[in-house]
Coordinates of C-alpha atoms in Angstrom, one line a residue:
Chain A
X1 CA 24.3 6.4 0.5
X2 CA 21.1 6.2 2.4
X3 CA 20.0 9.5 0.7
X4 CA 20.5 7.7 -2.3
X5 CA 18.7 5.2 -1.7
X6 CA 15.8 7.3 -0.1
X7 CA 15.9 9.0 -3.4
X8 CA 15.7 5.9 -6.0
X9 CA 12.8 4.5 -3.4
X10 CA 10.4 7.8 -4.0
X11 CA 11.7 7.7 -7.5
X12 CA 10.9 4.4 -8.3
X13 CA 7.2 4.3 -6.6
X14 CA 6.6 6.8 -9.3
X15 CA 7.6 4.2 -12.1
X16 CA 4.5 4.1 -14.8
X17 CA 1.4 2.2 -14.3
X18 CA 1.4 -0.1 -17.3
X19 CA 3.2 -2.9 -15.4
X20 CA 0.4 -2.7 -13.1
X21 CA -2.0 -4.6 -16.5
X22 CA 1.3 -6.4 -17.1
X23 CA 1.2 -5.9 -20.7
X24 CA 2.4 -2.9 -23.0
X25 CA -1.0 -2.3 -25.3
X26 CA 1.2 -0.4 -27.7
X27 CA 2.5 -3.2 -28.3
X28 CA 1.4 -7.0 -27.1
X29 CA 4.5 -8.5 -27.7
X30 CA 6.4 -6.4 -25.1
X31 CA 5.7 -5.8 -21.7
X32 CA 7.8 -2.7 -20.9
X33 CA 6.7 0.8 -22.8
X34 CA 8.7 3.4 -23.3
X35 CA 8.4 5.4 -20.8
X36 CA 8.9 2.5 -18.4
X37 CA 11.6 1.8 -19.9
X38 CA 13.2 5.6 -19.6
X39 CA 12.4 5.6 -16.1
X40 CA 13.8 2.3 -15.3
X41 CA 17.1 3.3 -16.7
X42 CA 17.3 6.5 -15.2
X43 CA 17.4 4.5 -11.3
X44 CA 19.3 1.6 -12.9
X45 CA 21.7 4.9 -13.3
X46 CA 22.3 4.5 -9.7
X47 CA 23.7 1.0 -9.4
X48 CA 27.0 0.4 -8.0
X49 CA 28.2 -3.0 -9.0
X50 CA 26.9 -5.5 -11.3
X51 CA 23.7 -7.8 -10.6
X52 CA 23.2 -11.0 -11.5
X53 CA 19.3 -12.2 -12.0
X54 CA 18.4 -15.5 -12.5
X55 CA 15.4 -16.5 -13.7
X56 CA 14.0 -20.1 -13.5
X57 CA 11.5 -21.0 -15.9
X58 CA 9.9 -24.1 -17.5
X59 CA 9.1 -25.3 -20.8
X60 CA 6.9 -28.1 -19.5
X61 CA 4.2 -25.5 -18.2
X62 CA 4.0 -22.3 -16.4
X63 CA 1.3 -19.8 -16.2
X64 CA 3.7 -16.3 -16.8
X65 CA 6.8 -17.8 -17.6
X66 CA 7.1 -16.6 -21.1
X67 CA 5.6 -13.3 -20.4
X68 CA 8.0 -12.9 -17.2
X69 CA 10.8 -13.9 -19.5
X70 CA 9.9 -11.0 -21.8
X71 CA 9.7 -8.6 -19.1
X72 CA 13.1 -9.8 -17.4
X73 CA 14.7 -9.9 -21.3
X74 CA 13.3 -6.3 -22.0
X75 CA 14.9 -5.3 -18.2
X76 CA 18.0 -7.0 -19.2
X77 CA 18.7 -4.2 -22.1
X78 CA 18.3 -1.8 -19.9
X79 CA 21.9 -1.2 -18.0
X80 CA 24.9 -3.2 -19.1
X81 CA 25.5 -3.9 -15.1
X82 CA 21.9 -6.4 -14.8
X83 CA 23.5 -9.8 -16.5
X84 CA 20.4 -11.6 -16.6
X85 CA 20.3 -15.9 -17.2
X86 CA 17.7 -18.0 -17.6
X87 CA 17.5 -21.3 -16.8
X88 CA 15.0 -24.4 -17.8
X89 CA 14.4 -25.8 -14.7
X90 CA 13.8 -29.4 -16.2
X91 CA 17.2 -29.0 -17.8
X92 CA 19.1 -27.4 -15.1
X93 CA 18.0 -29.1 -12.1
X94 CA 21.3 -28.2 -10.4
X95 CA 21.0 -24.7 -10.3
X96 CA 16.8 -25.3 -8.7
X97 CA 18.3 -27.2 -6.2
X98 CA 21.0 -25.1 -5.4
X99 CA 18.4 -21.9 -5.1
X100 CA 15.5 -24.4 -3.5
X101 CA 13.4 -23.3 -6.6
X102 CA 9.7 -24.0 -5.6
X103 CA 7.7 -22.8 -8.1
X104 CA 8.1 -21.0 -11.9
X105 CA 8.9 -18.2 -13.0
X106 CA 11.2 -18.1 -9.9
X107 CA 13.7 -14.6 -9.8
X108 CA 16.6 -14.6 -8.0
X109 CA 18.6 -11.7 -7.5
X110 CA 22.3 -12.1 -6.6
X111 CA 23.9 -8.6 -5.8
X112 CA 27.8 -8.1 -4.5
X113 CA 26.6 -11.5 -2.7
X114 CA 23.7 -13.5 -2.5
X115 CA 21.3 -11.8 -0.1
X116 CA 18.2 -14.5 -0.2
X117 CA 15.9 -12.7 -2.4
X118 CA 13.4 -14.3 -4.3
X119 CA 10.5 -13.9 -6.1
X120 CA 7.8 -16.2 -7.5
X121 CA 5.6 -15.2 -10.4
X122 CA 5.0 -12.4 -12.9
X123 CA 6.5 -9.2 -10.9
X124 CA 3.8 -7.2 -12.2
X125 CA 1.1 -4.8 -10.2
X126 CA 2.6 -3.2 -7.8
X127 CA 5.2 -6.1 -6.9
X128 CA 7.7 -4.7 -9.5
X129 CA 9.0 -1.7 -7.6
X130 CA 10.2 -3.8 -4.7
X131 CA 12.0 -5.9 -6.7
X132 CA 13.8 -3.4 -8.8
X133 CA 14.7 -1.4 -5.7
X134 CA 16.1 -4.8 -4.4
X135 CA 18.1 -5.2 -7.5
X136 CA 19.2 -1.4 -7.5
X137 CA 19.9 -1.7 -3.3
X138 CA 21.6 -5.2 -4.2
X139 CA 24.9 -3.6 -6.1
X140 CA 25.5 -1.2 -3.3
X141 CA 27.7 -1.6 -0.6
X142 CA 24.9 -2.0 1.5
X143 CA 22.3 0.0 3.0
X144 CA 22.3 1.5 6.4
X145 CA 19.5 1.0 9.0
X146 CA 18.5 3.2 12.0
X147 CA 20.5 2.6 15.1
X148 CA 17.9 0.7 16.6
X149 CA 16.6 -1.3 14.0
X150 CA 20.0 -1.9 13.0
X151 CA 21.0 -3.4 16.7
X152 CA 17.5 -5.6 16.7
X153 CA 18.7 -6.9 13.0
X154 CA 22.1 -7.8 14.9
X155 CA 20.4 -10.0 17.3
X156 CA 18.6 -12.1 14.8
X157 CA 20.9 -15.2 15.6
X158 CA 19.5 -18.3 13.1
X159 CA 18.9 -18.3 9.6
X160 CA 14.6 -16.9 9.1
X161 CA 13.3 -17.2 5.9
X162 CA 10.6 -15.0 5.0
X163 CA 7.2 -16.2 2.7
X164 CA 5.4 -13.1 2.0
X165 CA 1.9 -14.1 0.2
X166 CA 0.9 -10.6 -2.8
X167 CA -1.4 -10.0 -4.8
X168 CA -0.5 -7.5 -7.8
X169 CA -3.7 -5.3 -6.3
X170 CA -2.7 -5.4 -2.9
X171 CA -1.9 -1.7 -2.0
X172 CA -0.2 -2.5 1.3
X173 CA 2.3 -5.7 0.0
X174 CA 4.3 -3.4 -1.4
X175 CA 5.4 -1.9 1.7
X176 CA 6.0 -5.2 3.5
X177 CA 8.1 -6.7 0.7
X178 CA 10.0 -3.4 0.3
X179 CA 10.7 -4.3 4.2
X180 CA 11.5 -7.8 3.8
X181 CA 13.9 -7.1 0.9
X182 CA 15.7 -4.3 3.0
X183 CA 16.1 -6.8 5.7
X184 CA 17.8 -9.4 3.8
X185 CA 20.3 -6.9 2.6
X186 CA 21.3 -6.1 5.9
X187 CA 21.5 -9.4 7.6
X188 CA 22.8 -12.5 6.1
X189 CA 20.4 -14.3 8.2
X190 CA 17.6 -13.1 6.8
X191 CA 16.1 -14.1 3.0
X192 CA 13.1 -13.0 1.7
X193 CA 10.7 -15.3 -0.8
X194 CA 7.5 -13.0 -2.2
X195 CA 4.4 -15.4 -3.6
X196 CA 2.1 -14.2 -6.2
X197 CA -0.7 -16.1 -4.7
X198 CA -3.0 -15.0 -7.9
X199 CA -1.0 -17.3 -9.6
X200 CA 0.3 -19.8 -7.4
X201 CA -3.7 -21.2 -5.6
X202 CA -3.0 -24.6 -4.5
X203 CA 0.8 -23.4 -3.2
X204 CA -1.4 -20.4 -1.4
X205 CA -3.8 -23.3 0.0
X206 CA -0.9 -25.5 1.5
X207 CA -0.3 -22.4 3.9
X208 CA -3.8 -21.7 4.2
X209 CA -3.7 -18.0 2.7
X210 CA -7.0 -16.2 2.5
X211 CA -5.6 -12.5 2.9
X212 CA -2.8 -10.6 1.4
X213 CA 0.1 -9.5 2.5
X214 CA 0.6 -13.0 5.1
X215 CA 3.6 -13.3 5.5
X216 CA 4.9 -16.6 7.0
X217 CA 8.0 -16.5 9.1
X218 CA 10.2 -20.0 8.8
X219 CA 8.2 -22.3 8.0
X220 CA 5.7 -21.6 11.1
X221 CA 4.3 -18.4 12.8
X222 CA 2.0 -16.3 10.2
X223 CA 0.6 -13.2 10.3
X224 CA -1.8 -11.5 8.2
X225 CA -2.1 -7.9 7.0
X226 CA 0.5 -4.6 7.2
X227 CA 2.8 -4.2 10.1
X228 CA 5.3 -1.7 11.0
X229 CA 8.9 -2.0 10.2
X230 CA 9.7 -2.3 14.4
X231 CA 7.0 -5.3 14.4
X232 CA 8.6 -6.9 11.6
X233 CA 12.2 -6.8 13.2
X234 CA 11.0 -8.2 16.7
X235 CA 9.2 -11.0 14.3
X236 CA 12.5 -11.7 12.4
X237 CA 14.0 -11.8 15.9
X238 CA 11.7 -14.1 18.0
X239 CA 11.6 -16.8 15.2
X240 CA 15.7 -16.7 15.1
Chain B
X1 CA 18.4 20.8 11.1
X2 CA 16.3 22.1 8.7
X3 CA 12.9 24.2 9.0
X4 CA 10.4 23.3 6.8
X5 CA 7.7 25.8 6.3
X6 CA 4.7 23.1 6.4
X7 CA 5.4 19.8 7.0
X8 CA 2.2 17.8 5.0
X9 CA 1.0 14.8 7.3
X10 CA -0.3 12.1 5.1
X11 CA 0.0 11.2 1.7
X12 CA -3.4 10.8 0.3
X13 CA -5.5 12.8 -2.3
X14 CA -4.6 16.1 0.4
X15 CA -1.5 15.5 0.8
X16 CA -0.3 14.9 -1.9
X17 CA -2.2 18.1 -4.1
X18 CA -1.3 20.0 -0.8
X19 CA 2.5 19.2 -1.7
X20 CA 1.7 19.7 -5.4
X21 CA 0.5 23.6 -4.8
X22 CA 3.1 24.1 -2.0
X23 CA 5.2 23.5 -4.5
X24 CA 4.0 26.3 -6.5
X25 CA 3.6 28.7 -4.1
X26 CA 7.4 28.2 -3.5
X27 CA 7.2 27.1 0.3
X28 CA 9.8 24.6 1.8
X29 CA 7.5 21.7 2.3
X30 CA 7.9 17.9 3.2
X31 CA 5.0 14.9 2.7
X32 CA 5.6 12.7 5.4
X33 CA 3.4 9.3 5.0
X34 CA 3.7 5.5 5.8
X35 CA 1.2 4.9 2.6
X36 CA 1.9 7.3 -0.3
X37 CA -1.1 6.8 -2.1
X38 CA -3.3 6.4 0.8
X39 CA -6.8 4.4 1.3
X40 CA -7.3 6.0 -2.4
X41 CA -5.4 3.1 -3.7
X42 CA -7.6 0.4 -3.1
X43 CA -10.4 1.6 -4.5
X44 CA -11.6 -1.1 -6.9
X45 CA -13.0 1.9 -10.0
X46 CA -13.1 5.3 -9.7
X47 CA -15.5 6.7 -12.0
X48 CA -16.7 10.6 -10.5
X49 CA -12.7 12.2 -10.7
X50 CA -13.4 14.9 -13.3
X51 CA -11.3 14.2 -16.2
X52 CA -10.4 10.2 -16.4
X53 CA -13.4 8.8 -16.7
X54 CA -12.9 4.9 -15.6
X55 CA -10.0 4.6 -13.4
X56 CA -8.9 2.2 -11.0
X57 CA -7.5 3.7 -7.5
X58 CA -3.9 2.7 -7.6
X59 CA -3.7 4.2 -11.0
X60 CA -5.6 7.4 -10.3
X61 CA -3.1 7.5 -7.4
X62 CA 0.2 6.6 -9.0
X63 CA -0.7 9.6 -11.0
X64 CA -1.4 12.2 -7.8
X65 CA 2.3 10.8 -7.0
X66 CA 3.9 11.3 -10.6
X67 CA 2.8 14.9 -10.5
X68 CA 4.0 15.3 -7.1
X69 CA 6.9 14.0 -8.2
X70 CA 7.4 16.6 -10.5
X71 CA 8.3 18.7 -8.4
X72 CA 10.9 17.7 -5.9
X73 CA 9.0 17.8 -2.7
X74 CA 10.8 15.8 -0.3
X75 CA 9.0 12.6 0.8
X76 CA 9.2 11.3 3.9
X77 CA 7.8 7.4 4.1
X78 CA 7.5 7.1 7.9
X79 CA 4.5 7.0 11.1
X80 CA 3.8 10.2 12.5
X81 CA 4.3 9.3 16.8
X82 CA 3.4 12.8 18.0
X83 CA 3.6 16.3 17.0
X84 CA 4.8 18.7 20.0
X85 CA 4.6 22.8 19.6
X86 CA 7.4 25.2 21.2
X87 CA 8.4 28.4 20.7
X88 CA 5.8 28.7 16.8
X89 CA 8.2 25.8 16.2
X90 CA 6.5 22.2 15.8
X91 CA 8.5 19.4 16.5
X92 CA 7.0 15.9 14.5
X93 CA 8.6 12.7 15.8
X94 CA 9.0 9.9 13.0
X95 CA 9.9 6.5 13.5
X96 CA 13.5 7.0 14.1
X97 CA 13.7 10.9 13.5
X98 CA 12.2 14.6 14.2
X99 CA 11.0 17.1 11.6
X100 CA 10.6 20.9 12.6
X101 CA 8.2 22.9 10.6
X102 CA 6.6 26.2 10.8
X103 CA 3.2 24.6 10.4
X104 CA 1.7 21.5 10.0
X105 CA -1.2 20.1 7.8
X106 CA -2.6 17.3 9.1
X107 CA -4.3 15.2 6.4
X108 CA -3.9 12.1 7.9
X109 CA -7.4 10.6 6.5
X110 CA -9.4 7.6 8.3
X111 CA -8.7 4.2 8.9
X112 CA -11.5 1.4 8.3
X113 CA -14.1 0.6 10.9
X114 CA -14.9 -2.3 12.4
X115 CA -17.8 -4.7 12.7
X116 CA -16.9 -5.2 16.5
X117 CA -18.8 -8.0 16.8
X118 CA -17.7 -11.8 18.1
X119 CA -15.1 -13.7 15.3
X120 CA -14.4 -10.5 13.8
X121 CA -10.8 -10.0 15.1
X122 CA -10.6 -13.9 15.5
X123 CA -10.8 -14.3 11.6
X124 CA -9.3 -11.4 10.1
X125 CA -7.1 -13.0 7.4
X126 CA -9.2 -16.6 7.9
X127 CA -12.1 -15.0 6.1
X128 CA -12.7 -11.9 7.3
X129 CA -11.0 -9.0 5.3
X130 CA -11.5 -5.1 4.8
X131 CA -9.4 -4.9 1.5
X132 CA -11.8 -6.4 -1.5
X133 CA -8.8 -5.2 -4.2
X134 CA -6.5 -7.2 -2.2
X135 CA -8.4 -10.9 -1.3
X136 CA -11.4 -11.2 -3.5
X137 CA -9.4 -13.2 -5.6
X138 CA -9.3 -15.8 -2.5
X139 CA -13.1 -16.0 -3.1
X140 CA -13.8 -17.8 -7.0
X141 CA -16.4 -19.7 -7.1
X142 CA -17.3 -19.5 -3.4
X143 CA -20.0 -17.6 -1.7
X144 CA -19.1 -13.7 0.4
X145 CA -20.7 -11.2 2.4
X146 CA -20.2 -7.7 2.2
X147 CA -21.4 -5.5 5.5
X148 CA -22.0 -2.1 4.2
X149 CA -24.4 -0.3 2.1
X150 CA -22.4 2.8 0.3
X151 CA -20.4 3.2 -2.5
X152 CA -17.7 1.0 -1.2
X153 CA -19.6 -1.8 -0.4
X154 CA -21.7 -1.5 -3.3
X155 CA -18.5 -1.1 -5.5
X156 CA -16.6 -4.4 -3.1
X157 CA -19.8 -6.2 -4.2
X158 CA -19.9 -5.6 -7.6
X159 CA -15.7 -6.7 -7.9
X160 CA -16.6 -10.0 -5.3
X161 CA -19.3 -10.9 -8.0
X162 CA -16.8 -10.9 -10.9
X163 CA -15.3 -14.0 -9.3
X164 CA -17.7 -15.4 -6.3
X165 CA -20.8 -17.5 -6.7
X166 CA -22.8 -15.6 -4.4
X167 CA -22.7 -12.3 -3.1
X168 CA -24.7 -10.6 0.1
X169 CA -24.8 -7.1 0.9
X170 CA -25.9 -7.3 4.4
X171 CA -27.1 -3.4 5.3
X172 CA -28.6 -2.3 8.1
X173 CA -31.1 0.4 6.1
X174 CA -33.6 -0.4 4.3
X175 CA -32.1 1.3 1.3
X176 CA -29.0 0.9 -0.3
X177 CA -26.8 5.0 -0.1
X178 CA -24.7 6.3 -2.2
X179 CA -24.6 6.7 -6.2
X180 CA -27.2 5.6 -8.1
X181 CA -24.9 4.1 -11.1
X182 CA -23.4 1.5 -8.2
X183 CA -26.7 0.9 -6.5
X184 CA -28.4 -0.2 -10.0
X185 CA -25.5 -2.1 -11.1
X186 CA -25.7 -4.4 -7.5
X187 CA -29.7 -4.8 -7.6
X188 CA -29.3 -6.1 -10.7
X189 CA -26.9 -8.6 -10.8
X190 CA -28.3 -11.9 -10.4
X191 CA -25.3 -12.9 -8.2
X192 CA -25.7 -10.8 -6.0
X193 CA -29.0 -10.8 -2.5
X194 CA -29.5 -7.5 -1.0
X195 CA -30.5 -8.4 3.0
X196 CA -31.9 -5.5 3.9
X197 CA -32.2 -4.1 7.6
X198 CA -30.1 -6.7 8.8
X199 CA -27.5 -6.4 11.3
X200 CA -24.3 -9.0 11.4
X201 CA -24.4 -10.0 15.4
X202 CA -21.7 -12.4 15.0
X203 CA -19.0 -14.7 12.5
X204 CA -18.7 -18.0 12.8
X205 CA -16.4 -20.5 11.9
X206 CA -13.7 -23.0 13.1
X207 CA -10.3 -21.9 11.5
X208 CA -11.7 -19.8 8.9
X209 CA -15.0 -18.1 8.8
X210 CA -17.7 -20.5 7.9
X211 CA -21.1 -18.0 8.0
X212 CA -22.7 -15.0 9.7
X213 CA -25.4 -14.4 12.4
X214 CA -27.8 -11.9 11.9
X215 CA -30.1 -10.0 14.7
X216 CA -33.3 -11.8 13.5
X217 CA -32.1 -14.9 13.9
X218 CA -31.0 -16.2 10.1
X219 CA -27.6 -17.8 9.9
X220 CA -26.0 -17.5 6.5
X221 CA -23.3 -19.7 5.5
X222 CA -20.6 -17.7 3.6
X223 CA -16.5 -18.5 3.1
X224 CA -16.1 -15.0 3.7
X225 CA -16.9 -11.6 5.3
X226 CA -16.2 -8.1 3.8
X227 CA -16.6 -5.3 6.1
X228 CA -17.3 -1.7 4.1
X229 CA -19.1 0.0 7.0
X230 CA -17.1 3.2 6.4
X231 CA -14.1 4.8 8.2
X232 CA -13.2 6.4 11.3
X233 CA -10.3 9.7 11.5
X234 CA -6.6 9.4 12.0
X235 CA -6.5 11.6 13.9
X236 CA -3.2 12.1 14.2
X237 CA -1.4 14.6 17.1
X238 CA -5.1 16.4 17.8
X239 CA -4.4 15.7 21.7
X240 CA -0.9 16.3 21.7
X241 CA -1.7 19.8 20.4
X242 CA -5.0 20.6 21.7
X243 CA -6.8 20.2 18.2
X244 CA -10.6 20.5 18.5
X245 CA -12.8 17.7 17.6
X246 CA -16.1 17.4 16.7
X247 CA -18.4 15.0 18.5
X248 CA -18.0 12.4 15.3
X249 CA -14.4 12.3 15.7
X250 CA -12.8 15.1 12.9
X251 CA -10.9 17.9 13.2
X252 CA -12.9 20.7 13.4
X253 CA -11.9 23.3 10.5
X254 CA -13.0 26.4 9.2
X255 CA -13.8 27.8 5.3
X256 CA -9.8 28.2 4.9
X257 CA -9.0 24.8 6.5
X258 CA -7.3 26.3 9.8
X259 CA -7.6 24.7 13.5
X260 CA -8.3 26.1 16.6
X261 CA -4.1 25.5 17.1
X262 CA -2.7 28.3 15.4
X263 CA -0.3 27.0 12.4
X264 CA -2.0 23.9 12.3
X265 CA -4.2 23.3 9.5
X266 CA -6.1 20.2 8.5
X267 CA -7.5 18.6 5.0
X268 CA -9.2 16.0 3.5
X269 CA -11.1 13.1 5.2
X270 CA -9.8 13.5 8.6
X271 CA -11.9 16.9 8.9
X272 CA -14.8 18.2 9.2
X273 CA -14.9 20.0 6.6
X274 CA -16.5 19.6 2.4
X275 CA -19.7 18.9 4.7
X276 CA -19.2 16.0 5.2
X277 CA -18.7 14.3 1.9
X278 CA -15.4 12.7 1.3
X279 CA -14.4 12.0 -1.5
X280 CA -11.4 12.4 -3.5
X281 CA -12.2 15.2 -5.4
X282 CA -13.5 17.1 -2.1
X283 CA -10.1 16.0 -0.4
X284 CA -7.5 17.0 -3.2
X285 CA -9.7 20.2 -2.8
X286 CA -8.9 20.6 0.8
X287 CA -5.2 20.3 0.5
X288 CA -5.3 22.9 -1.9
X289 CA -7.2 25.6 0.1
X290 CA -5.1 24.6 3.5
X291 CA -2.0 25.6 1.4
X292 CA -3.5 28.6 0.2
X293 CA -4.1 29.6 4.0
X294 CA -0.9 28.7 4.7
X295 CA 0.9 30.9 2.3
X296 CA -1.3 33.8 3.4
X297 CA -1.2 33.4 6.8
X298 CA 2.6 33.0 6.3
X299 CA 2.8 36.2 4.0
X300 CA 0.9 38.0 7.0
X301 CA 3.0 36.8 9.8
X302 CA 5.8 38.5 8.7
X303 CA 3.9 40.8 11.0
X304 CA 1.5 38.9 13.1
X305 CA 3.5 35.2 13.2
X306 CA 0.3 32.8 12.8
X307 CA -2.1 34.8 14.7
X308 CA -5.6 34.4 13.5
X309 CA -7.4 37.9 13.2

């Protein structure tokens, strides 16, 4: 499994550029080319289970909601195991409360279980690959961690939740998202919300971002810029 | 556990066309890298790599790693600790796991340098930031600093003027270096003020950076501080294994990329070598000639084992 996964990882940072733009300029109307497409569904290839991906949007404004709801639509085609719903959050004010929807387009990826990932805004740039790895990771059984990692993770004794602030240029946000993804699949105490803060200023402002990737841990401690993956952990584990 | 014949250290422009042509040359080699792409990626344009004309870094890159791709070279995304040599045998600790290799190439690039001046470290992410790609977006409408007077503080300028009110280039020299093409577009755009021969002494601020101090004596007030002063070597494992280094920090390499460590090589950024002038091209060029030392040197050790002549 963990081979597997190493290999859909490499594979998938190797996914086509045009998502990077965020538009297909074959064709306006789409956002996905062809050869996204192809490559997508060759790592979709490699999901387990079936995924469920919600998307909250809203027809009272929203800066990418239609274009993220042709990108998730055009995904959606891809593999008959990604079920993807979308919901109106002015008409299904239930389901925002019930997945603390902040801001639209919201994603929310429910694997075998809900594992608390989330993302807010277009998933274009290079925010897309973490996501889709999330997804792919999501319908597994669940992925394995070093030994030590994995006995940090086991410590983390409260719920955290995770804000990581992106941008879709930001060469290192990646990296930290992929990280904050993995570590809400392997501990049900940890959930993972990324922020486009290119689209989402004033929300950026509230938590006084002026540097990609922050990455805000409960509510509280923030801290700006890459870090490794044994950082990260003793983070997730202090504010536990 | 497997013996790779070259285990690649770093995942830049070197890197990766090192594991592009070791690919080729049929050896058993691994990329290891905890930034596939490397600092190539955040260059705003690239407009000197013969062949594409206008083309960001991150997509320039994602196309080094699509051809790499292409050929099944194992990737390893993980920190390089320490490198150890026993027995022509190197032994390269990862985060949570050891590669053995033959040889290693170490093309481990630079990492950005610092101001080192007072409020620098206090306001990185408040105002101070060393990725223009990454926060200039922060910066609409107000008014930025960029330290540096080369390409890539001509080129951070340039992308901060696109979206600030004001630009300074604060630069030490009183000349701006670098390509002509990105000194004549910032001298004449009207947003941005070339301070020449000025040194940054110190940022200021409260809880984000509120303006600079410069050796003369001016204080300019500015939201925010990009520092483009260039980039020191990674260095990576030189002391563990007894690399030399040259007095400005890079690994010292010869015409075919070797080390004074025999079976270590070195390309790209990190060395000494493409006198001086790094660049992608110059890198990608690197990688390539270590591998091709590395295959002959291999093809002669079937009778010497890594000896230089």
């Amino acid at each position: 499994m963990e081979k597997r996964i190493k290999v859909i990882i490499i594979s998938l940072m190797l996914i086509g550029t045009l998502l990077m733009a965020g538009c297909n300029e074959a064709n306006p109307d789409k956002v996905l080319s062809e050869s996204d497409k192809t490559e997508i569904k060759k790592m979709l290839a490699n999901m387990d289970g079936k995924v469920d991906i919600l998307l909250f949007t809203s027809a009272s404004g929203c800066f990418s909601c239609s274009k993220t709801e042709t990108l998730m639509k055009e995904f959606d085609q891809l593999s008959d195991k990604i079920s993807l719903k979308v919901y109106d959050t002015d008409k299904n004010k239930d389901m925002a409360t019930k997945y603390d929807i902040e801001l639209v387009p919201a994603i929310v990826v429910i694997g075998k279980e809900d594992y608390g990932i989330k993302h807010y805004g277009f998933p274009g740039g290079k925010e897309f690959n973490p996501l889709l790895e999330a997804i792919i990771s999501s319908s597994m059984e669940g992925p394995k961690v070093s030994e030590e990692i994995g006995k940090k993770i086991n410590t983390i004794s409260n719920p955290v939740e995770v804000k990581i602030f992106v941008t879709p240029t930001c060469p290192s946000c990646p990296d930290m998202v992929r990280g904050a993804y993995y570590y809400s699949l392997v501990s049900d105490k940890v959930s993972t919300v990324t922020i486009m803060s290119n689209e989402f200023e004033e929300y950026s402002k509230n938590y006084k971002i002026n540097a990609v990737p922050t990455i805000v841990f409960n509510e509280g401690f923030s801290k700006e810029g890459p870090m490794a993956e044994e950082t990260f952990v003793n983070y997730l584990v202090v504010s536990s | 556990m497997d013996v790779f014949d070259v285990a690649i250290l770093g995942g830049g422009p070197a890197g990766i066309s090192a594991g592009i042509y070791a690919a080729r040359f049929k050896l058993n080699a691994v990329v290891i890298s905890n930034s596939l792409g490397g600092t190539a990626q955040t260059a705003h344009l690239i407009e000197n790599y013969p062949g594409f004309g206008v083309i960001s870094g991150f997509e320039l890159m994602q196309k080094f790693k699509d051809h790499l791709k292409s050929f099944e070279i194992p990737v390893i995304e993980k920190h390089v600790y320490s490198a150890s040599k026993e027995n022509d045998i190197f032994t390269i600790k990862l985060t949570d796991e050891e590669v053995k290799a033959k040889c290693i190439l170490i093309a481990t690039g630079t990492k950005r340098r610092k101001l080192g001046v007072p409020g620098e470290a206090q306001f990185y992410g408040k105002g101070v930031s060393y990725c223009v790609t990454c926060d200039a977006f922060f910066y609409r409408d107000k008014t930025v600093a960029v330290v540096g007077g080369s390409d890539a503080a001509n080129m951070a300028a340039i992308l901060l003027a696109s979206m600030a009110k004001k630009v300074y280039v604060i630069y030490r020299k009183e000349k701006l270096r670098g390509e002509l093409v990105w000194i004549e577009r910032v001298i004449t755009n009207p947003k941005i003020e070339v301070l020449y021969n000025s040194n940054v002494v110190e940022i200021t601020g409260k809880e984000f950076v509120e303006g600079v101090k410069l050796e003369d004596g001016r204080e300019i007030s500015v939201d925010g501080v990009f520092v483009e002063i260039g980039s020191i070597p990674e260095c990576c494992c030189a002391n563990d294994l007894g690399i030399e280094i040259t007095q400005k920090g890079y690994i010292q390499v010869d015409a075919s990329q070797k080390t004074n460590v025999d079976g270590v090589y070195a390309a790209g950024d990190v060395t000494s070598g493409s006198n001086g002038f790094q660049q992608i091209v110059t890198a990608a060029s690197e990688g390539v000639i270590a591998i091709k030392s590395i295959f002959d040197d291999m093809e002669k050790s079937k009778v010497t084992l890594w000896k230089k002549e």
